[in-house]
PDB file of C-alpha atoms (C1' of nucleotides) in Angstrom:
ATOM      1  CA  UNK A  10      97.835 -45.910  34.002  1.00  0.00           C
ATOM      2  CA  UNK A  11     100.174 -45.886  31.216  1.00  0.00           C
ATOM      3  CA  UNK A  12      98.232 -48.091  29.306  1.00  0.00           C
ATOM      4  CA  UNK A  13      95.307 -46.473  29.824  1.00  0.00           C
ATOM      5  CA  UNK A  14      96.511 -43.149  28.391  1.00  0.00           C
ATOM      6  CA  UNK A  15      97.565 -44.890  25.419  1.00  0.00           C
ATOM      7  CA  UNK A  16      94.239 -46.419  25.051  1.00  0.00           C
ATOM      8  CA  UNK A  17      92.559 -43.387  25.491  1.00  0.00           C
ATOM      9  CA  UNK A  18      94.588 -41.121  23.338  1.00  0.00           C
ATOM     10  CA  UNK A  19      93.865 -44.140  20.587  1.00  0.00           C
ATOM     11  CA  UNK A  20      89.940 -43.528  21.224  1.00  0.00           C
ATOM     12  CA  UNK A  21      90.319 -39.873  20.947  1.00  0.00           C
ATOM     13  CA  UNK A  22      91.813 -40.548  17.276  1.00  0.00           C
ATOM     14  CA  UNK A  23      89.653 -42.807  16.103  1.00  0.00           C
ATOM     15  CA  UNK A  24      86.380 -40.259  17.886  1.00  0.00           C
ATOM     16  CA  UNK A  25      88.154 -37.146  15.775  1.00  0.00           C
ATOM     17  CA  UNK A  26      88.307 -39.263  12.545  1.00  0.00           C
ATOM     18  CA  UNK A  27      84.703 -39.951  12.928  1.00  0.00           C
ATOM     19  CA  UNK A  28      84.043 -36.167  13.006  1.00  0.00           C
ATOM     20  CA  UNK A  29      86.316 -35.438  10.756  1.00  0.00           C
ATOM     21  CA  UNK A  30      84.508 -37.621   8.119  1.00  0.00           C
ATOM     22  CA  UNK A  31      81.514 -36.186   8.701  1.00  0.00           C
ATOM     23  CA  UNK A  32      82.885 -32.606   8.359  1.00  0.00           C
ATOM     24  CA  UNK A  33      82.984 -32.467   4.811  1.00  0.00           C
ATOM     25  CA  UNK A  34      78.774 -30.551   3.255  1.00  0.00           C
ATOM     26  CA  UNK A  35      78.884 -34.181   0.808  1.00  0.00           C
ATOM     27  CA  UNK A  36      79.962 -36.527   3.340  1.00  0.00           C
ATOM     28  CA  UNK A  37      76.881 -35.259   5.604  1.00  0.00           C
ATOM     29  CA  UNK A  38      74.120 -35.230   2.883  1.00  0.00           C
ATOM     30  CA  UNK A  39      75.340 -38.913   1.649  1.00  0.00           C
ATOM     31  CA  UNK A  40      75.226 -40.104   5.175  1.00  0.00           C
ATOM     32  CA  UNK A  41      71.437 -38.020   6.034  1.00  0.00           C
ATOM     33  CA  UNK A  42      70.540 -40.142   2.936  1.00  0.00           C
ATOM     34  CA  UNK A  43      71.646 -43.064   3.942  1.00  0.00           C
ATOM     35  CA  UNK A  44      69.308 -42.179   7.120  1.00  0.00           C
ATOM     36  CA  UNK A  45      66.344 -43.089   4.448  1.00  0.00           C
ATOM     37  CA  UNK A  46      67.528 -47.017   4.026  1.00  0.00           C
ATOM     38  CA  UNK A  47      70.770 -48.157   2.090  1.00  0.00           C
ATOM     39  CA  UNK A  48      71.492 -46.040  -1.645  1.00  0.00           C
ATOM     40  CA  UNK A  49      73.347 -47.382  -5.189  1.00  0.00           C
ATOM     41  CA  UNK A  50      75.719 -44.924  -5.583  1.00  0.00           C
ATOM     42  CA  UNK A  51      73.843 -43.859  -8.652  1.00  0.00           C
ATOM     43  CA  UNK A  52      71.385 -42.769  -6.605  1.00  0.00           C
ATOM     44  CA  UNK A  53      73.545 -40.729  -4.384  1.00  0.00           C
ATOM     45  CA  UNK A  54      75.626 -39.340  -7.361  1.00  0.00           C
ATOM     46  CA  UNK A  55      72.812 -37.976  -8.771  1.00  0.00           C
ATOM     47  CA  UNK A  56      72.551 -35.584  -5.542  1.00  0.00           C
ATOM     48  CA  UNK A  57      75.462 -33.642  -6.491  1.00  0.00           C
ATOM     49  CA  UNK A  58      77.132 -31.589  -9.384  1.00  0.00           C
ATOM     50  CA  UNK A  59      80.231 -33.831  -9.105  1.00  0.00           C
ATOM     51  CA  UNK A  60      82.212 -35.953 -10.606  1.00  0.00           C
ATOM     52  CA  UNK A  61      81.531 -39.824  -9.926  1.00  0.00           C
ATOM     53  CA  UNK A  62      85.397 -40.325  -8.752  1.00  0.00           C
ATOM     54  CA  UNK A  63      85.143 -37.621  -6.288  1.00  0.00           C
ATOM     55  CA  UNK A  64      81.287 -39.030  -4.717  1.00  0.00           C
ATOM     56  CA  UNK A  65      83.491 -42.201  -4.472  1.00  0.00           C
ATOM     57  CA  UNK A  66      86.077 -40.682  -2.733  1.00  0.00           C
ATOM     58  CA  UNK A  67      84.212 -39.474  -0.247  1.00  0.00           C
ATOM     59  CA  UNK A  68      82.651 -42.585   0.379  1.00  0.00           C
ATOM     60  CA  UNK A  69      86.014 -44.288   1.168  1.00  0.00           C
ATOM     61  CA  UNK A  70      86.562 -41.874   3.552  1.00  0.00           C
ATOM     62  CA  UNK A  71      83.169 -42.378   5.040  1.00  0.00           C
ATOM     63  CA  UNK A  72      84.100 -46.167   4.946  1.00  0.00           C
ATOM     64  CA  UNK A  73      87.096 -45.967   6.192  1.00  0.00           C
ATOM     65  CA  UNK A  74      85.641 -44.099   9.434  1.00  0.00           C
ATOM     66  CA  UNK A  75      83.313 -47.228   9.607  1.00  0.00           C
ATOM     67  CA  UNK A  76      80.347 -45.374   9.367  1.00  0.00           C
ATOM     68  CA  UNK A  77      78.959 -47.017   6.142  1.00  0.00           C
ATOM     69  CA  UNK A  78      79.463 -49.863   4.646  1.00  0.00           C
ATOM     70  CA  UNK A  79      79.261 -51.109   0.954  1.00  0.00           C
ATOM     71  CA  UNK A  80      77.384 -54.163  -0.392  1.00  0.00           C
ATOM     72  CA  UNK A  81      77.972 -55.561  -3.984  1.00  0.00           C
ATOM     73  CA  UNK A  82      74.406 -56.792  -5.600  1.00  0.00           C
ATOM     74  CA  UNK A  83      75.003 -56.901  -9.226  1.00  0.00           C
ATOM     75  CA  UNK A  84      76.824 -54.213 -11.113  1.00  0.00           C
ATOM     76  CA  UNK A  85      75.955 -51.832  -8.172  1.00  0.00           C
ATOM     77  CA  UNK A  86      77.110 -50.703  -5.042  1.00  0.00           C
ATOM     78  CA  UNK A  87      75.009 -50.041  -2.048  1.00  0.00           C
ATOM     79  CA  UNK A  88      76.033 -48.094   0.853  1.00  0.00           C
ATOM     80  CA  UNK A  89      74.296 -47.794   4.163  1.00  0.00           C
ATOM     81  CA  UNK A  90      75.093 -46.984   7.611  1.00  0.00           C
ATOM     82  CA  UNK A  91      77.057 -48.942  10.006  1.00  0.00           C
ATOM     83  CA  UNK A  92      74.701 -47.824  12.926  1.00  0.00           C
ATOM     84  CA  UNK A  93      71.757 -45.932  12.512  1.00  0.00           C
ATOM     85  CA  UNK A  94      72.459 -44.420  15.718  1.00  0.00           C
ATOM     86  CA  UNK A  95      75.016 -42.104  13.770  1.00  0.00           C
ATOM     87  CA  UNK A  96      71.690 -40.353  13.482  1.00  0.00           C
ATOM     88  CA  UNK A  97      71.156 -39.181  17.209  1.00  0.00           C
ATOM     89  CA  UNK A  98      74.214 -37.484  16.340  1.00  0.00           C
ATOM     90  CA  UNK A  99      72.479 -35.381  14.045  1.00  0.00           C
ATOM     91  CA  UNK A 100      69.945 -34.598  16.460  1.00  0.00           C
ATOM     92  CA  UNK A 101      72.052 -33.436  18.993  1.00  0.00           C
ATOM     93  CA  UNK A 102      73.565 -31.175  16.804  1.00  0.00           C
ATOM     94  CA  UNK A 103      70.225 -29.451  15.184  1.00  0.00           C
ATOM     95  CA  UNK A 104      69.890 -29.202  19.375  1.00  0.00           C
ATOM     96  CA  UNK A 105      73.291 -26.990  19.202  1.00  0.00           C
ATOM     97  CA  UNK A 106      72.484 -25.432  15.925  1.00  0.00           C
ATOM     98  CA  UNK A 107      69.032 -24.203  17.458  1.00  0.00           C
ATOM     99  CA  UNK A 108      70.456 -22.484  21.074  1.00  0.00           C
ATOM    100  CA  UNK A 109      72.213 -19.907  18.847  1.00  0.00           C
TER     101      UNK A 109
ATOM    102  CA  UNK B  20      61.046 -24.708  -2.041  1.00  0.00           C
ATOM    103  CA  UNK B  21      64.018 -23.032  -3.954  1.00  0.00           C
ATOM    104  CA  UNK B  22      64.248 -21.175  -0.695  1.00  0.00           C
ATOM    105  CA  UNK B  23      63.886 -23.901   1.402  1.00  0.00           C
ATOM    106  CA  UNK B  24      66.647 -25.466  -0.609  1.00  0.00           C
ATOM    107  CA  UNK B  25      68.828 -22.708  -0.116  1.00  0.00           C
ATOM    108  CA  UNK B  26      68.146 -22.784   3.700  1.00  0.00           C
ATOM    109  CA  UNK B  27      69.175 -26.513   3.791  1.00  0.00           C
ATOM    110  CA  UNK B  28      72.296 -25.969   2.365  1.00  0.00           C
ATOM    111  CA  UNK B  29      73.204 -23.299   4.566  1.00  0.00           C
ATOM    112  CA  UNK B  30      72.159 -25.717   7.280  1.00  0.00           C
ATOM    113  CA  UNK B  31      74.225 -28.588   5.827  1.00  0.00           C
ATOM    114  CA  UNK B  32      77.181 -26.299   5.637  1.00  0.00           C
ATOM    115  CA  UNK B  33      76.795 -25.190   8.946  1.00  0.00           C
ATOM    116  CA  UNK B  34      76.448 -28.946  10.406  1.00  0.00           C
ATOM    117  CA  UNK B  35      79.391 -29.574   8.489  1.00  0.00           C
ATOM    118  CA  UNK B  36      81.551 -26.821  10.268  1.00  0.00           C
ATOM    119  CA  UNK B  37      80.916 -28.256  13.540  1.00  0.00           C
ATOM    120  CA  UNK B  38      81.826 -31.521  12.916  1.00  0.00           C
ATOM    121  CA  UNK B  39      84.994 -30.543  11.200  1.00  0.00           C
ATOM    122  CA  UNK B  40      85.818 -28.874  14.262  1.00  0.00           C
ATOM    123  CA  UNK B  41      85.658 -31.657  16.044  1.00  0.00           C
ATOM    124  CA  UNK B  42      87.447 -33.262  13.740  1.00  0.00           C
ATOM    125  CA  UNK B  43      90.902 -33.292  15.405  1.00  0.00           C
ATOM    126  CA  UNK B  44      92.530 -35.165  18.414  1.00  0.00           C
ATOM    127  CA  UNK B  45      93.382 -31.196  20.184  1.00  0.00           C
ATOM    128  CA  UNK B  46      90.356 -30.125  19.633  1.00  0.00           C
ATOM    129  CA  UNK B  47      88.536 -33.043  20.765  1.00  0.00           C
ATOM    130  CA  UNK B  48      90.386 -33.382  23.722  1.00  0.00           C
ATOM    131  CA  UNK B  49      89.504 -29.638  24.575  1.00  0.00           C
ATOM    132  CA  UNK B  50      86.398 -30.113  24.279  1.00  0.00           C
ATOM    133  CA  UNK B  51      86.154 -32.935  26.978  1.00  0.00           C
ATOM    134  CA  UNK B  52      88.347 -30.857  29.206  1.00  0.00           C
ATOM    135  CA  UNK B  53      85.755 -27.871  28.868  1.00  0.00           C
ATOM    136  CA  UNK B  54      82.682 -30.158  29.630  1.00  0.00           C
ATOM    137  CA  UNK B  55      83.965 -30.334  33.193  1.00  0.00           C
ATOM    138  CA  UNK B  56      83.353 -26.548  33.180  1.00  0.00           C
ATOM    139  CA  UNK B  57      85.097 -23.322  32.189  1.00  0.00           C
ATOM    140  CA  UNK B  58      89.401 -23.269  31.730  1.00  0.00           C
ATOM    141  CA  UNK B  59      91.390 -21.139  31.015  1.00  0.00           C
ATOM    142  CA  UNK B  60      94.166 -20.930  28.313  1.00  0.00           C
ATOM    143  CA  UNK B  61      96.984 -21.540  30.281  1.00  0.00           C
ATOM    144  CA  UNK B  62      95.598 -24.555  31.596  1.00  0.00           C
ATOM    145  CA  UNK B  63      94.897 -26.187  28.281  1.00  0.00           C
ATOM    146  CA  UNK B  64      98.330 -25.381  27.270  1.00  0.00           C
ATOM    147  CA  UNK B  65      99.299 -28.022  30.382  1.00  0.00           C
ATOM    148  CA  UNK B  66      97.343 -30.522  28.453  1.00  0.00           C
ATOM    149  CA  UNK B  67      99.457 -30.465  25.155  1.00  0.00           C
ATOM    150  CA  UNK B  68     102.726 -30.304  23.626  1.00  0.00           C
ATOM    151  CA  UNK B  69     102.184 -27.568  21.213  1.00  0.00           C
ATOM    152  CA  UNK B  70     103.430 -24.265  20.857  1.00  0.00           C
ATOM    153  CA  UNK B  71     100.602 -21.499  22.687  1.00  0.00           C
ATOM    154  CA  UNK B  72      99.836 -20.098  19.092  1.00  0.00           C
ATOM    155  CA  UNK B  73      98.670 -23.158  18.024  1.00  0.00           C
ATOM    156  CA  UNK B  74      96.680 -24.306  20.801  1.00  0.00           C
ATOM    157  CA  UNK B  75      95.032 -20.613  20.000  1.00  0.00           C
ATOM    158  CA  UNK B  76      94.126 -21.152  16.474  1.00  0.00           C
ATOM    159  CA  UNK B  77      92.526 -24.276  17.279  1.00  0.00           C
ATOM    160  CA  UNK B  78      90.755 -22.245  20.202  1.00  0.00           C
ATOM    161  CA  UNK B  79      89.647 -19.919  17.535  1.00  0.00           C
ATOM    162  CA  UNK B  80      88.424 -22.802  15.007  1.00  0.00           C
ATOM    163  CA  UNK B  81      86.449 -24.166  17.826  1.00  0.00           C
ATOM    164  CA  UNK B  82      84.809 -20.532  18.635  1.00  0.00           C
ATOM    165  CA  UNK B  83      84.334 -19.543  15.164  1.00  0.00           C
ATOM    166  CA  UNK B  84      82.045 -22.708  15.075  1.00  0.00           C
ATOM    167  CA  UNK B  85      80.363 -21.704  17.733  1.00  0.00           C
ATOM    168  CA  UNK B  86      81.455 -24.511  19.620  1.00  0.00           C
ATOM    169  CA  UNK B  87      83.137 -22.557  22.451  1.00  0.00           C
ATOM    170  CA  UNK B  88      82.826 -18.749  23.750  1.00  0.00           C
ATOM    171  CA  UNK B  89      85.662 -17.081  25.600  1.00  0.00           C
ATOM    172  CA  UNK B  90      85.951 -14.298  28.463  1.00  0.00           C
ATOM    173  CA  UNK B  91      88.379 -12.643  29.531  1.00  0.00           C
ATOM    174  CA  UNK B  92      88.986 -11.834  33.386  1.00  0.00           C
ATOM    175  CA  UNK B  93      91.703 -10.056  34.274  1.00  0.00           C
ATOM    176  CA  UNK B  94      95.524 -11.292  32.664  1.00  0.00           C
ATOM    177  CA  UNK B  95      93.343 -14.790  31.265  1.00  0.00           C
ATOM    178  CA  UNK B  96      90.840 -15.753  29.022  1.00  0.00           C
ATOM    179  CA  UNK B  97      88.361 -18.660  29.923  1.00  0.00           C
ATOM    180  CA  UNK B  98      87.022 -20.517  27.515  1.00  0.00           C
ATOM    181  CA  UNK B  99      83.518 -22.639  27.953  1.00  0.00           C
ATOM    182  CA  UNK B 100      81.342 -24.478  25.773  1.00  0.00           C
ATOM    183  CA  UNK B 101      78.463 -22.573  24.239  1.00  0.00           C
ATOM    184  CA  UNK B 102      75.831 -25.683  24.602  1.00  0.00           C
ATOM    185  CA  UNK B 103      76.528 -28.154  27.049  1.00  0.00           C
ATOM    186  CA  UNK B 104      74.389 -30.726  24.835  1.00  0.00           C
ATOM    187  CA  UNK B 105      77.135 -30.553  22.858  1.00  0.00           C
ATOM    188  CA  UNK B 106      78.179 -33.428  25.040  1.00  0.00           C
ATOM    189  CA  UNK B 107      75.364 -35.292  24.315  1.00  0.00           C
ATOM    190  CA  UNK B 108      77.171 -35.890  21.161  1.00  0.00           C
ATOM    191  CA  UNK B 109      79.805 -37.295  22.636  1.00  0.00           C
ATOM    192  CA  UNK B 110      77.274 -40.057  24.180  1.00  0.00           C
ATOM    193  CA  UNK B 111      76.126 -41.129  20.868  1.00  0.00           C
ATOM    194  CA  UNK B 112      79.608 -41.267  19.001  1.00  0.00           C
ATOM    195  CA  UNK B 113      80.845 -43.550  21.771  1.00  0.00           C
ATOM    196  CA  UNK B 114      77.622 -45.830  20.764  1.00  0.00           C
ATOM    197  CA  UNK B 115      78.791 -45.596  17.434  1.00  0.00           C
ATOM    198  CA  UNK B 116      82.320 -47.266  18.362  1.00  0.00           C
ATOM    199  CA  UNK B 117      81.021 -49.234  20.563  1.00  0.00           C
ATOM    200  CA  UNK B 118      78.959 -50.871  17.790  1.00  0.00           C
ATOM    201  CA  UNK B 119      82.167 -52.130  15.887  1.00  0.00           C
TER     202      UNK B 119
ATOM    203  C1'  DA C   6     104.342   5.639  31.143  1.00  0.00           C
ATOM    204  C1'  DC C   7     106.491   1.216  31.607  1.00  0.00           C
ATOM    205  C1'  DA C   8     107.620  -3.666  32.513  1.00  0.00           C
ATOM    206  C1'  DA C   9     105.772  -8.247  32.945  1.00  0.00           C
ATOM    207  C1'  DC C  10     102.396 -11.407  31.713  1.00  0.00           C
ATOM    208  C1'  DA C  11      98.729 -14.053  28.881  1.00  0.00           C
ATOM    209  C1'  DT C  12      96.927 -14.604  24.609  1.00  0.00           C
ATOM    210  C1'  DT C  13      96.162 -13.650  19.672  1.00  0.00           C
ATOM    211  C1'  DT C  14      97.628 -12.557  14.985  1.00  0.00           C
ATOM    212  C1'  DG C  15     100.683 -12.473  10.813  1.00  0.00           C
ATOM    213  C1'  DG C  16     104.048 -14.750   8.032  1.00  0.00           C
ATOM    214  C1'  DC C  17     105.802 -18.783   6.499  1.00  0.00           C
ATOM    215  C1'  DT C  18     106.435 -23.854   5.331  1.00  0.00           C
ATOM    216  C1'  DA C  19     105.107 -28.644   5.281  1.00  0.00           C
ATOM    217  C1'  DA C  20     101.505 -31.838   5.175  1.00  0.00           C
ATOM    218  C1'  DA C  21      96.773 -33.224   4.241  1.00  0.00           C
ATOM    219  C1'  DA C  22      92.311 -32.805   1.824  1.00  0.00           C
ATOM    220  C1'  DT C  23      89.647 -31.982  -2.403  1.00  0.00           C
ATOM    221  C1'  DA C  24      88.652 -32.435  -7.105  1.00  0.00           C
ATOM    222  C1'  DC C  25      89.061 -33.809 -11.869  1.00  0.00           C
ATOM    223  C1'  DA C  26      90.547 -36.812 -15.746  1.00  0.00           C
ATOM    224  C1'  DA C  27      92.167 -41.114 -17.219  1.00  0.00           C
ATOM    225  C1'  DA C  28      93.050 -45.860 -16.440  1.00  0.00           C
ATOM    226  C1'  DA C  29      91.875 -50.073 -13.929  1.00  0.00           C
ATOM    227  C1'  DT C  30      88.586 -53.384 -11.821  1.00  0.00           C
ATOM    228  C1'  DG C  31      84.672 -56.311 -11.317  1.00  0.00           C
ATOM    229  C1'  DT C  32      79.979 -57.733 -13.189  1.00  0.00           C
ATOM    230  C1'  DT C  33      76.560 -58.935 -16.524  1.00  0.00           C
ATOM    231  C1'  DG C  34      74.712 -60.358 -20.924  1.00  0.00           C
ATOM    232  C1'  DT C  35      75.879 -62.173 -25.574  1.00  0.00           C
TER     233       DT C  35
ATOM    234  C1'  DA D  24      86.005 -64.082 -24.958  1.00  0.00           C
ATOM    235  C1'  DC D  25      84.028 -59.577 -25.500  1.00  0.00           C
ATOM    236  C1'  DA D  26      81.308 -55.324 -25.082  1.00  0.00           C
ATOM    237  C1'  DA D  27      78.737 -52.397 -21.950  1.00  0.00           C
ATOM    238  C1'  DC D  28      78.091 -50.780 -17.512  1.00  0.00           C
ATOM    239  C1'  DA D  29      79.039 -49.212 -12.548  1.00  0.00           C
ATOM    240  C1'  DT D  30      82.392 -48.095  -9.499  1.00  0.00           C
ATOM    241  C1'  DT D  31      87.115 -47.595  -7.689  1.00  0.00           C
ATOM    242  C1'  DT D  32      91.939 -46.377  -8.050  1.00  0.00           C
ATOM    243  C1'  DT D  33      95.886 -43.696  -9.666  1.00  0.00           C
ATOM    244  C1'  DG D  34      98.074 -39.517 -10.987  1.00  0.00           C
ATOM    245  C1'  DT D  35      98.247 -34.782 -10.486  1.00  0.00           C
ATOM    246  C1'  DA D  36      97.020 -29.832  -9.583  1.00  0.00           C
ATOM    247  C1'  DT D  37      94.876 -26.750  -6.329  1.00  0.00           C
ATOM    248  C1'  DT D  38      93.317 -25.444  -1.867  1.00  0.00           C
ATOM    249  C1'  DT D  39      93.091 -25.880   3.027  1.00  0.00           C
ATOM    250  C1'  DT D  40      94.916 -26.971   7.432  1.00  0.00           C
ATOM    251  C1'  DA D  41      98.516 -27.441  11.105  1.00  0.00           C
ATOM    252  C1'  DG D  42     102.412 -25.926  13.176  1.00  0.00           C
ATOM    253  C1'  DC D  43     106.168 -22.907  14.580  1.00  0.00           C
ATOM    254  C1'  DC D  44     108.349 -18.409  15.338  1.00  0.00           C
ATOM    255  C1'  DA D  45     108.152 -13.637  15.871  1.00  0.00           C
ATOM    256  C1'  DA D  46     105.502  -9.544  16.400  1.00  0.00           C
ATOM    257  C1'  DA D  47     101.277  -7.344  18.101  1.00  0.00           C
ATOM    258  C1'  DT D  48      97.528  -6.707  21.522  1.00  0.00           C
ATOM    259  C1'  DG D  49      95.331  -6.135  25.865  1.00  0.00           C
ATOM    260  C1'  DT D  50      95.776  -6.303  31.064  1.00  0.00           C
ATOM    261  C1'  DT D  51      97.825  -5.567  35.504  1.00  0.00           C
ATOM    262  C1'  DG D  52     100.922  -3.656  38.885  1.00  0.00           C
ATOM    263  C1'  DT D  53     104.476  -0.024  39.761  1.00  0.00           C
TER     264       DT D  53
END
DNA sequence: ACAACATTTGGCTAAAATACAAAATGTTGT
DNA sequence: ACAACATTTTGTATTTTAGCCAAATGTTGT
């Protein structure tokens, strides 16, 4: 019992950090992007009005949540998502967004 | 399509808020308790070992996001989530972990 | 009108998140 | 080995969030 709590209040941390990194407007348009196929940062940097160490900020954090990961080809990066069924998540949300 | 743009990032911002709601272990957990059905305050405040004022605010982050919607009857207020498919979420982030 | 109860709000402090600029890292081509 | 390029990391300032305590609000029963 005891070990399940602790098991479950570990899974409740790690499901709020996943949330958490995609509460952030940047975080969620990199990873909608990343719903098209995997994107050089370049690519994604030119999406927003800031500054390169702050897009790659955000994509540790993303990272770190394990819901992209990065690939090396060359002198670029590519990210792409972990799982494309981060995506249903989406949907169920529009679902949410749309009964109000 | 300016408008349109506009729209979207109303949208994205929007998207955003829920998930950084969700974003943290208390209000997670609340969340779960609620999909079993309506609670009210005092029960929630079993759940935790916070002081009542915070367990409040993060009742009011929750409802500010629309997440939740509260009622009072009689000396209690019962909270209850707006959108049960909110649940559905849930589903799909547990896919996502399960993935790794 | 008042006391007891449940919950929210205001005030405050500490901790975490965000953003920029500058420096560091790893890669390619010469 | 070096210059040019793409990206990350470090340092730091600003803003936002989380938490507690105390005070305020709304409800019920007397």
């Amino acid at each position: 019992m005891k070990r399940n709590a602790t098991l479950n209040k570990l899974s409740v941390k790690r499901k709020s950090e996943i949330f958490k990194a995609l509460g952030h407007p940047t975080r969620l348009q990199i990873v909608e992007k990343l719903a098209e196929g995997e994107q050089c940062v370049c690519v994604l940097l030119e999406m927003f009005d800031i500054d390169m160490s702050t897009l790659s900020r955000h994509l540790s954090v993303l990272k770190n949540a394990g819901i992209v990961t990065d690939e090396r080809r060359g002198k670029n990066i590519f990210y792409s998502l972990t799982c494309p069924c981060t995506l249903d998540m989406f949907q169920c949300l529009e679902e949410v967004l749309g009964d109000r």
